[in-house]
CSV table of C-alpha atoms in Angstrom, one decimal:
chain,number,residue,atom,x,y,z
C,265,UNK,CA,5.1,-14.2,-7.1
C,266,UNK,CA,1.6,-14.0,-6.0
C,267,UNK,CA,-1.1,-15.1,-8.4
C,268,UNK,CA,-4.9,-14.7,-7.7
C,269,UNK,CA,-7.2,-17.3,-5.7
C,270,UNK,CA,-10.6,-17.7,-7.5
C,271,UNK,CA,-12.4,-20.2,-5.0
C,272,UNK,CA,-15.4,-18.6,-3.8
C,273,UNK,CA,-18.8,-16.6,-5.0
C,274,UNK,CA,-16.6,-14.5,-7.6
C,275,UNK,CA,-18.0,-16.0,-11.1
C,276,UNK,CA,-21.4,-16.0,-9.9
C,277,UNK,CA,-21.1,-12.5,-8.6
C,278,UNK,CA,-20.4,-11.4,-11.8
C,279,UNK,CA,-23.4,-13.1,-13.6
C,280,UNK,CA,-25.2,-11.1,-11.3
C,281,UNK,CA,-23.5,-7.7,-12.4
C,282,UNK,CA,-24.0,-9.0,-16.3
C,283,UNK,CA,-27.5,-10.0,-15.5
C,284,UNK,CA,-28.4,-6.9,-13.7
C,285,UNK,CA,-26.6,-4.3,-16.5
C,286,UNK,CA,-25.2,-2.6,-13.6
C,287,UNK,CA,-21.6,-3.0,-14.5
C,288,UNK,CA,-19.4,0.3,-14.4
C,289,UNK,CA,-19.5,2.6,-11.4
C,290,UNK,CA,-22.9,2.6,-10.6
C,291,UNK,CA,-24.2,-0.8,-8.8
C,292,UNK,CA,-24.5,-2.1,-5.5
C,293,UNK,CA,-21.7,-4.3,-5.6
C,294,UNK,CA,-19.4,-0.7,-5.2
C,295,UNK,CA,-21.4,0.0,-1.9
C,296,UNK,CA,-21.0,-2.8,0.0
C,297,UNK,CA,-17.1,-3.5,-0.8
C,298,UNK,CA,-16.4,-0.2,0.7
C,299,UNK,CA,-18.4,-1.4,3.7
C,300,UNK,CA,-16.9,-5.0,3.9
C,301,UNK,CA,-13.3,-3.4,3.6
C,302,UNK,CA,-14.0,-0.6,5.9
C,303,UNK,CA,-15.6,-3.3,8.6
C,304,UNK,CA,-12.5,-5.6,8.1
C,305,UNK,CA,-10.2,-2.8,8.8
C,306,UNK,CA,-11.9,-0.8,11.1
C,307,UNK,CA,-11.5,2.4,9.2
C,308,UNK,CA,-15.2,4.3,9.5
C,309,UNK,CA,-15.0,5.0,5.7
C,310,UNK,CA,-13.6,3.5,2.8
C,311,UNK,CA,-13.8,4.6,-1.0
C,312,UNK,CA,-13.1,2.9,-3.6
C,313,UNK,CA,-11.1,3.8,-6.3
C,314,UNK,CA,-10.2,2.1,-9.6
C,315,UNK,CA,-6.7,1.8,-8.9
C,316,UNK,CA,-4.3,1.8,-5.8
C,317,UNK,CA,-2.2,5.2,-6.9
C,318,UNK,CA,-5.2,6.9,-8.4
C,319,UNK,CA,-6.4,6.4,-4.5
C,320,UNK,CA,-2.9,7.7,-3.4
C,321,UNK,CA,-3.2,10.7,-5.8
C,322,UNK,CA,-6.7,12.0,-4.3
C,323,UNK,CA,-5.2,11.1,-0.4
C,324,UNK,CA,-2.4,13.8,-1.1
C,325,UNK,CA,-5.0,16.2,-2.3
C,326,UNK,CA,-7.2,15.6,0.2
C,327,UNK,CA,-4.4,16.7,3.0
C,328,UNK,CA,-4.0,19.8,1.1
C,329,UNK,CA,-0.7,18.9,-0.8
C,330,UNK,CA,-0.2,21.6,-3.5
C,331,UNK,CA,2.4,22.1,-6.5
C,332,UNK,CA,6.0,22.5,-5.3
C,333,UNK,CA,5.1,21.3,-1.6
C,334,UNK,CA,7.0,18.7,-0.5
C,335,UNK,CA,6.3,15.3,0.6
C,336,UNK,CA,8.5,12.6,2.7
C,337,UNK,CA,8.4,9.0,1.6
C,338,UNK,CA,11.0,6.1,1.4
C,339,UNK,CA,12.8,5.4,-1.5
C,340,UNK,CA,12.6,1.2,-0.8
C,341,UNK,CA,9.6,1.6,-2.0
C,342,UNK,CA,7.4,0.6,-5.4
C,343,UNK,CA,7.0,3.3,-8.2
C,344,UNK,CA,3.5,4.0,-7.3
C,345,UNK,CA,4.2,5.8,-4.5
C,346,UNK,CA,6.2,8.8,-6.0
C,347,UNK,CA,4.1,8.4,-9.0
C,348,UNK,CA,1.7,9.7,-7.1
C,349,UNK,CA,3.2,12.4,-5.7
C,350,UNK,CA,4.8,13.6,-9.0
C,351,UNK,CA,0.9,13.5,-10.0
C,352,UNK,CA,0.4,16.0,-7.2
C,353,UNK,CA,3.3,18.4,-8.3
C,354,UNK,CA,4.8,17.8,-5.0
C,355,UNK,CA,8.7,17.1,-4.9
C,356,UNK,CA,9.5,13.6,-2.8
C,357,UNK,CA,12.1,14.3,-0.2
C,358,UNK,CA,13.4,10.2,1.0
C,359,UNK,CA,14.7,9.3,4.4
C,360,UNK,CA,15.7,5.8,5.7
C,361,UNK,CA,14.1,2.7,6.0
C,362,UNK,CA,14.4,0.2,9.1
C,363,UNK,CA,15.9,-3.3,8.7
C,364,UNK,CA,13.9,-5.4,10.4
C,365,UNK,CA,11.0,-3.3,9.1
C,366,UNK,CA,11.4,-2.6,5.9
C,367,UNK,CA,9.2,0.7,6.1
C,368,UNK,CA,10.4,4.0,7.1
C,369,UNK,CA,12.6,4.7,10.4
C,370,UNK,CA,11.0,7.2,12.9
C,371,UNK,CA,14.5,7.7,14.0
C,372,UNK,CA,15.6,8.7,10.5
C,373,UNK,CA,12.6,11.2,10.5
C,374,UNK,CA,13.0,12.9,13.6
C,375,UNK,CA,17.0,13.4,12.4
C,376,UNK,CA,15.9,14.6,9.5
C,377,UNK,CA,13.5,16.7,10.5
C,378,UNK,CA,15.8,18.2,13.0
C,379,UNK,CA,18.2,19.2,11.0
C,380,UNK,CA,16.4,20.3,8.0
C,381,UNK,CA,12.7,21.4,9.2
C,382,UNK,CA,11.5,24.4,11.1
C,383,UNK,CA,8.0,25.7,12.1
C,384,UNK,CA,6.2,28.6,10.6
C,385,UNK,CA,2.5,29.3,12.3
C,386,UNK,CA,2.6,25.6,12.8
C,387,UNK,CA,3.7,24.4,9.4
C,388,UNK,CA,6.7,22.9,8.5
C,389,UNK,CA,9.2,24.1,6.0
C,390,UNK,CA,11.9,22.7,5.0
C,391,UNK,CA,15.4,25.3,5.9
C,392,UNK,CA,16.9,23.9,2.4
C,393,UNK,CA,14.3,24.4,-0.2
C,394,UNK,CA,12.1,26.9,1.4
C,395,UNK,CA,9.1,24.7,0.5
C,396,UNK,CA,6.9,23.5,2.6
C,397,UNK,CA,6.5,19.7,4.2
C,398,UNK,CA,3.2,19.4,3.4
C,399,UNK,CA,2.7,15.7,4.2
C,400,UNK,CA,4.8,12.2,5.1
C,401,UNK,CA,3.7,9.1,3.3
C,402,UNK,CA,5.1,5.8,5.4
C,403,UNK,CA,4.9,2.0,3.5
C,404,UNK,CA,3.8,-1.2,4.9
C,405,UNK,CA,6.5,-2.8,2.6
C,406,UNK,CA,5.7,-6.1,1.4
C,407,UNK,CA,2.7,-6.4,4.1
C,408,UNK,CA,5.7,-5.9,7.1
C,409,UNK,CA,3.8,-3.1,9.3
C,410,UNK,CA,6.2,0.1,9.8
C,411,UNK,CA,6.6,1.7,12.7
C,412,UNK,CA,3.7,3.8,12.2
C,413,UNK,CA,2.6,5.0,16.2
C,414,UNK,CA,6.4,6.4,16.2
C,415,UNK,CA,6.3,7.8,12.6
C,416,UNK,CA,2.9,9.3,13.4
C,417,UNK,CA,3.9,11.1,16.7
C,418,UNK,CA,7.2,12.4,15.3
C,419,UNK,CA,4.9,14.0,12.1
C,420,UNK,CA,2.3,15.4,14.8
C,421,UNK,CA,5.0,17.5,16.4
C,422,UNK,CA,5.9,19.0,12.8
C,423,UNK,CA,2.3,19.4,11.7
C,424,UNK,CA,2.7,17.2,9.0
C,425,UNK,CA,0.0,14.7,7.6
C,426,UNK,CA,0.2,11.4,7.3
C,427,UNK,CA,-0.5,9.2,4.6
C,428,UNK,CA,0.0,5.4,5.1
C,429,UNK,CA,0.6,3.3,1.5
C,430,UNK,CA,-0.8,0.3,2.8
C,431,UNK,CA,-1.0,-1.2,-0.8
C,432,UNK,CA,0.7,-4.2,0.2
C,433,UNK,CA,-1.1,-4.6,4.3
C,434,UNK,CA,-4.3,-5.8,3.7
C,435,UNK,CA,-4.3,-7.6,6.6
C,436,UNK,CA,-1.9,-6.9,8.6
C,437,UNK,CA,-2.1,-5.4,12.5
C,438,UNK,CA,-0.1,-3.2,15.1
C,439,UNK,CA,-1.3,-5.0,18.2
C,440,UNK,CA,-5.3,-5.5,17.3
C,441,UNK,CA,-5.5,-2.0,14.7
C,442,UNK,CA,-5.1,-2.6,11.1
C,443,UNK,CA,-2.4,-0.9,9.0
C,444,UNK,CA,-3.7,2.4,7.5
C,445,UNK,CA,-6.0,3.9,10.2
C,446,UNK,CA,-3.4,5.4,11.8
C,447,UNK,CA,-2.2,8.5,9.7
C,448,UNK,CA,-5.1,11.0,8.4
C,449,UNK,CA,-6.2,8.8,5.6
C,450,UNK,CA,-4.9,5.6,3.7
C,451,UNK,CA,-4.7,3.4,0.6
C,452,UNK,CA,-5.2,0.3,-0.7
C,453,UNK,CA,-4.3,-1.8,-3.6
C,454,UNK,CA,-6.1,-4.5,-5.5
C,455,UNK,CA,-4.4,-5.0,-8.4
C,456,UNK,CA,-3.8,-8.9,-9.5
C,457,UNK,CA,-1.0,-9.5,-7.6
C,458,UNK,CA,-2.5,-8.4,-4.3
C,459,UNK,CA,-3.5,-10.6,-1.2
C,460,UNK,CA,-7.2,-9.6,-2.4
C,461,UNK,CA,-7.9,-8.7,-5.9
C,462,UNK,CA,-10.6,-7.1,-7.9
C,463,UNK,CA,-8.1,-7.2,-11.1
C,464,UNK,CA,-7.9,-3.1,-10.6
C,465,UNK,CA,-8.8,-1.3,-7.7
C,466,UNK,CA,-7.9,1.0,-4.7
C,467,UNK,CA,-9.4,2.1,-1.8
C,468,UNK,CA,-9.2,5.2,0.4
C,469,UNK,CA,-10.0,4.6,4.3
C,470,UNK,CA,-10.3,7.0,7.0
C,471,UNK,CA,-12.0,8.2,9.9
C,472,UNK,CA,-12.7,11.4,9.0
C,473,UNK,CA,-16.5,12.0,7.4
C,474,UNK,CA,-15.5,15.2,5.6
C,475,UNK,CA,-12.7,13.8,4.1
C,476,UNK,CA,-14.2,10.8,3.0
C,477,UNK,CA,-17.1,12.6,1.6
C,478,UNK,CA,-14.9,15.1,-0.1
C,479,UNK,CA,-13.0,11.8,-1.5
C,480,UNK,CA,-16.0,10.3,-2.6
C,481,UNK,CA,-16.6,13.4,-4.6
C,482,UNK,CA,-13.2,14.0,-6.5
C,483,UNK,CA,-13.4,10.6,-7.3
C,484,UNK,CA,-16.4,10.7,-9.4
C,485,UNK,CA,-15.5,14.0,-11.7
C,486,UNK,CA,-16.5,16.1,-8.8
C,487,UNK,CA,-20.4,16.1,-10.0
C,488,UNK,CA,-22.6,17.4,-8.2
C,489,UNK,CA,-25.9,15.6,-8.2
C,490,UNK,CA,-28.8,16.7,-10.1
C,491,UNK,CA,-31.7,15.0,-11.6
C,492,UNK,CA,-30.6,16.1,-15.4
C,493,UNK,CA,-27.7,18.6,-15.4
C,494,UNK,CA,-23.7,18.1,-15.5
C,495,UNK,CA,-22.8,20.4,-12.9
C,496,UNK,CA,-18.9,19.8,-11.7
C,497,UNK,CA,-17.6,22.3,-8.7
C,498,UNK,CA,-13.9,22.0,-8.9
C,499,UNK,CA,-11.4,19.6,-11.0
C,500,UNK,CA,-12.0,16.1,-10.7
C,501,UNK,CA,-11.0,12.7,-11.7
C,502,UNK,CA,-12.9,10.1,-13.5
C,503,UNK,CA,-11.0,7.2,-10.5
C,504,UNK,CA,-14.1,5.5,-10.1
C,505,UNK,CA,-13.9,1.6,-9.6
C,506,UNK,CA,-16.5,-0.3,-12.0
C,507,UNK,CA,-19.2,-2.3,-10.4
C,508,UNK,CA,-17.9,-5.7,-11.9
C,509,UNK,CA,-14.8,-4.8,-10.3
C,510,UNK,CA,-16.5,-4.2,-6.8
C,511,UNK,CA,-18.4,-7.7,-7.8
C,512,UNK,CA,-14.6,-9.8,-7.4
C,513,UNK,CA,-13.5,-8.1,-4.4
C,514,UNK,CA,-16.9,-8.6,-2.7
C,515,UNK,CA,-16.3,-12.3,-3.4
C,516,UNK,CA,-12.8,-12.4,-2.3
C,517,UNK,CA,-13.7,-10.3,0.5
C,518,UNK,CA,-15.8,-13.3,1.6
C,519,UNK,CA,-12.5,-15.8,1.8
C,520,UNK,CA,-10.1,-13.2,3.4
C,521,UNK,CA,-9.8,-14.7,7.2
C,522,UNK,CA,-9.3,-18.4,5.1
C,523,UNK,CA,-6.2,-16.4,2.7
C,524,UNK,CA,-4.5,-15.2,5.5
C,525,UNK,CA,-4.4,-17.8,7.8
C,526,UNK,CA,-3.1,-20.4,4.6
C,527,UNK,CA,-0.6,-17.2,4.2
C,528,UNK,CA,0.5,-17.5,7.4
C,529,UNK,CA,1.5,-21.2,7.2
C,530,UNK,CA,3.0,-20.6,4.6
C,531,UNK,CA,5.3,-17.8,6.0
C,532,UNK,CA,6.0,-20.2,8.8
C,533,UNK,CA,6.6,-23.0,6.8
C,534,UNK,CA,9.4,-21.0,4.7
C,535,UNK,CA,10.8,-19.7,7.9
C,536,UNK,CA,11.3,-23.3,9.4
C,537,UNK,CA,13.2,-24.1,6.1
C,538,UNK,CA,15.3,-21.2,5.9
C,539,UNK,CA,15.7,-21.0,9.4
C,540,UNK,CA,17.6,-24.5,9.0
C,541,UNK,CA,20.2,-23.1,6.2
C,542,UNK,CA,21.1,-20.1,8.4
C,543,UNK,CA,19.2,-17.8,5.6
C,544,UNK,CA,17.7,-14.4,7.5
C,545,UNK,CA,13.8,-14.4,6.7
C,546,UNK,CA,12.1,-11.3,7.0
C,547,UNK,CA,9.3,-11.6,10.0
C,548,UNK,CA,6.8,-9.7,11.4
C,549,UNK,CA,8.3,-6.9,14.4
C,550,UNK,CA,7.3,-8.1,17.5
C,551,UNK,CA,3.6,-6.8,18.4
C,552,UNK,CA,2.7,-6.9,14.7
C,553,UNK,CA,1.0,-9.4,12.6
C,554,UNK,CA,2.6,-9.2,8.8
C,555,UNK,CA,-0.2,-10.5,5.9
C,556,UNK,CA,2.9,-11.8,4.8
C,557,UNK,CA,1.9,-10.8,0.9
C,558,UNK,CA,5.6,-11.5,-0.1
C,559,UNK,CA,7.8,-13.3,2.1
C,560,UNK,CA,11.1,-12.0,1.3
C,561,UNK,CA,14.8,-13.7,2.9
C,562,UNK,CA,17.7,-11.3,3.2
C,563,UNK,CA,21.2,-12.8,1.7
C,564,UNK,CA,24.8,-12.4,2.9
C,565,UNK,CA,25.4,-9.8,0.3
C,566,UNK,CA,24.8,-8.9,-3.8
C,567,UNK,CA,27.1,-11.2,-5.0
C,568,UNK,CA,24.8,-14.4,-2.9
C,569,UNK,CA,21.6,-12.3,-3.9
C,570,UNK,CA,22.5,-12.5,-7.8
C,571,UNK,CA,23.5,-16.0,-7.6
C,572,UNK,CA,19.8,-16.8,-5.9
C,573,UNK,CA,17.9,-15.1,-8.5
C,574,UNK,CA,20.2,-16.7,-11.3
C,575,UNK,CA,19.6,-20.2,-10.0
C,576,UNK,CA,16.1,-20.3,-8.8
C,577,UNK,CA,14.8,-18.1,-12.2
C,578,UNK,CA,16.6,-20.1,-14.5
C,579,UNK,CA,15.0,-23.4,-13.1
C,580,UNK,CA,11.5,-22.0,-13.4
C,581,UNK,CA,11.1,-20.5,-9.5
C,582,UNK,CA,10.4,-17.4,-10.0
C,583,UNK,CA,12.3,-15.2,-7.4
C,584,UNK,CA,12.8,-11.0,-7.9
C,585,UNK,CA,14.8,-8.9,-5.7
C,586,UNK,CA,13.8,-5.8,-3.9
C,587,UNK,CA,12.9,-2.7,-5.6
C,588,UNK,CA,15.3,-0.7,-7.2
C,589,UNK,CA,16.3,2.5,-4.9
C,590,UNK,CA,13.7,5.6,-6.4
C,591,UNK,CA,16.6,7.6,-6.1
C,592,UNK,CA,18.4,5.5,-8.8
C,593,UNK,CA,15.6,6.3,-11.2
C,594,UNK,CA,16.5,8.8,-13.6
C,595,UNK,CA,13.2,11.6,-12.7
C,596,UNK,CA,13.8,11.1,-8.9
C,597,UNK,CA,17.7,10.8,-9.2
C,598,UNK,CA,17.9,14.9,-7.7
C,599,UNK,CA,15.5,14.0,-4.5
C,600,UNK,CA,16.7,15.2,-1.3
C,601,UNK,CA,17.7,12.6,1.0
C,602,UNK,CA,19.6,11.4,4.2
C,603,UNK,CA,21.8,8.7,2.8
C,604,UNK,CA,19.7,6.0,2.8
C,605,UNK,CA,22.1,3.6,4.7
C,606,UNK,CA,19.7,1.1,5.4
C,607,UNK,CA,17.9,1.3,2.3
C,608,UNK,CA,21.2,0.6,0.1
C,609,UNK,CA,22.0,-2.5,2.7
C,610,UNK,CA,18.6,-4.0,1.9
C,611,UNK,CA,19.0,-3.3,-1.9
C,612,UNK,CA,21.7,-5.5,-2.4
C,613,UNK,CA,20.2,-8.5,-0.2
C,614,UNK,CA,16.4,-8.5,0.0
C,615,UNK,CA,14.6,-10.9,-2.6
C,616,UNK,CA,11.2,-12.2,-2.7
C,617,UNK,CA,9.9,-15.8,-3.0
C,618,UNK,CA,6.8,-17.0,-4.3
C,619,UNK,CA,4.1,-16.9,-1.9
C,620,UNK,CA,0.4,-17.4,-3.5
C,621,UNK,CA,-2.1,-19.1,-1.9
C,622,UNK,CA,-1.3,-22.8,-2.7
C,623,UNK,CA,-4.1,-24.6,-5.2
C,624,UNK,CA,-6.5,-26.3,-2.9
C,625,UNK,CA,-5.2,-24.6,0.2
C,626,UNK,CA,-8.4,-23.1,1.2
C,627,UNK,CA,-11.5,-25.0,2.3
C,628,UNK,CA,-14.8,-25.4,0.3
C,629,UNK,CA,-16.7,-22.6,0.0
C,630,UNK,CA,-19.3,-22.5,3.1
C,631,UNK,CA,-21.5,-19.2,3.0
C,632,UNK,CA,-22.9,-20.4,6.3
C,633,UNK,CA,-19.6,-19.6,7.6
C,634,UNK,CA,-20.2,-15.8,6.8
């Protein structure tokens, strides 16, 4: 569906990790991808993190999500993201999804939280559990921005924290602001599939210095530094991202701009064609700019979504539909939700199509360019 683009600095980057023995989470290479991804977003801060849910998992911590709180998400969404929360011990509560969108429907939050939440010293409970709504975690699905400004406001009224899984929007804009520096924090994924990879990796962003700091912190065991002892101050995590990891992204960091402008011809390309067959292509809202990591088409119904995937997989074009429903799976089966209209419509219809940067797409390497 989206395979990795190894065109630039990234073998010799990694002679240089070798060469320097700098290769696990110590090294400069660590350093200056957190920089190069906070300056491309325009986050202030950005932590890495050796996996896109591990970065998820210290996010909900970081907003003060506890054991039996409970957080709102989607349920189109990839298993990551409740993962994460079930890492938290928080309980997933889903509400609706836009069409056009993908990502979650202010609309179906604000119903939601009408009917179901109420203020207590200016925290949210939720009137059927008794537990508390302890944060709201909105997807950029498939690189597709949400409606996050909306989303956002609608959470700031309920004094719920926002997390943005931007996994899949590196890239991708509301007007001129990047995905994920909206809500209180963000994550990122870099896993081999990604527009970007560094074969494993995640990244926190936000604006906020404490919370990057404290971020920084929990990802590396929680030590605290000191010339010879091991002194940890609270539980940590070992989610650090290796140095020879860093090395790749820093490289593919360098060829970016190049990836998502080929991205975009392509996205254009396959809208032209499927615009011509009267097949629905899913396209950037108006006022956005998608990365377009997967472009994804919308058929008449399952029985036309099937017979896609059964004729384009079986002549070696590899096509996969939309995410199975979290609520379908077995350990997420008893989440609270609002019907998921939307989210069922798209289920049956919504497949992807391959969208990797084509072989020889991108220009010759010119560091001058830089």
């Amino acid at each position: 569906m989206h395979r990795p683009v190894f065109e630039g600095n990234e073998r010799q980057y990694l002679i240089d990790c070798i060469d320097s023995n700098f290769v696990s989470s110590v090294g400069a290479r660590v350093t200056e991808f957190e920089q190069q991804v906070a300056a491309f977003t325009g986050a202030k801060y950005a932590v890495a993190t050796v996996n896109g849910t591990a970065a998820l998992h210290v996010a909900l911590r970081l907003v003060d999500v506890l054991p039996d709180d409970e957080v709102i998400t989607q349920a189109l969404t990839f298993i990551a993201t409740c993962n994460a929360l079930s890492y938290a011990g928080a309980h997933p509560v889903m509400v609706d999804v836009d069409r056009d969108t993908l990502g979650m429907s202010p609309a179906a939050l604000r119903q939601f939280l009408a009917r179901h939440a109420e203020l207590r010293d200016g925290r949210a409970f939720n009137k059927s559990t008794g537990r508390r709504l302890a944060a709201c975690v909105p997807m950029h699905t498939f690189g597709f921005p949400c409606r996050i400004e909306e989303i956002v406001s609608v959470c700031d009224e309920y004094g719920i924290a926002v997390v943005e899984d931007a996994a899949e929007s590196l890239g991708s804009y509301v007007g001129k602001r990047h995905t994920g520096t909206f809500g209180k924090l963000a994550t990122l994924s870099f896993n081999g599939n990604k527009v970007i990879t560094t074969g494993g990796g995640g990244m926190i962003i936000t604006d906020d210095a404490a919370l990057a700091t404290h971020a920084k912190h929990l990802t590396t065991t929680a030590k605290v530094p000191h010339p010879f002892e091991f002194v940890h101050d609270e539980v940590g995590y070992n989610y650090r991202l290796p140095n020879l990891n860093a090395a790749l992204g820093c490289a593919q960091m360098e060829r970016l701009p190049e990836m998502l402008a080929v991205k975009a011809d392509v996205a254009r390309r396959y809208a032209e064609f499927f615009d011509s067959i009267g097949v629905t292509v899913v396209r950037a809202p108006e006022g956005t700019t998608a990365n377009y990591w997967l472009n994804a088409i919308v058929l008449g119904s399952l029985q036309e979504r099937d017979a896609f995937l059964e004729f384009t997989n079986s002549r070696g074009v590899m096509t996969r539909p939309i995410w199975r429903l979290m609520t379908r799976l077995a350990m997420f089966s008893q989440c609270q939700h609002d019907g998921l209209a939307n989210s069922l419509w798209l289920e049956d219809r919504v497949v992807n199509i391959p969208s990797s940067v084509p072989d020889g797409a991108l220009p010759p390497f010119n560091a001058k360019t830089l």
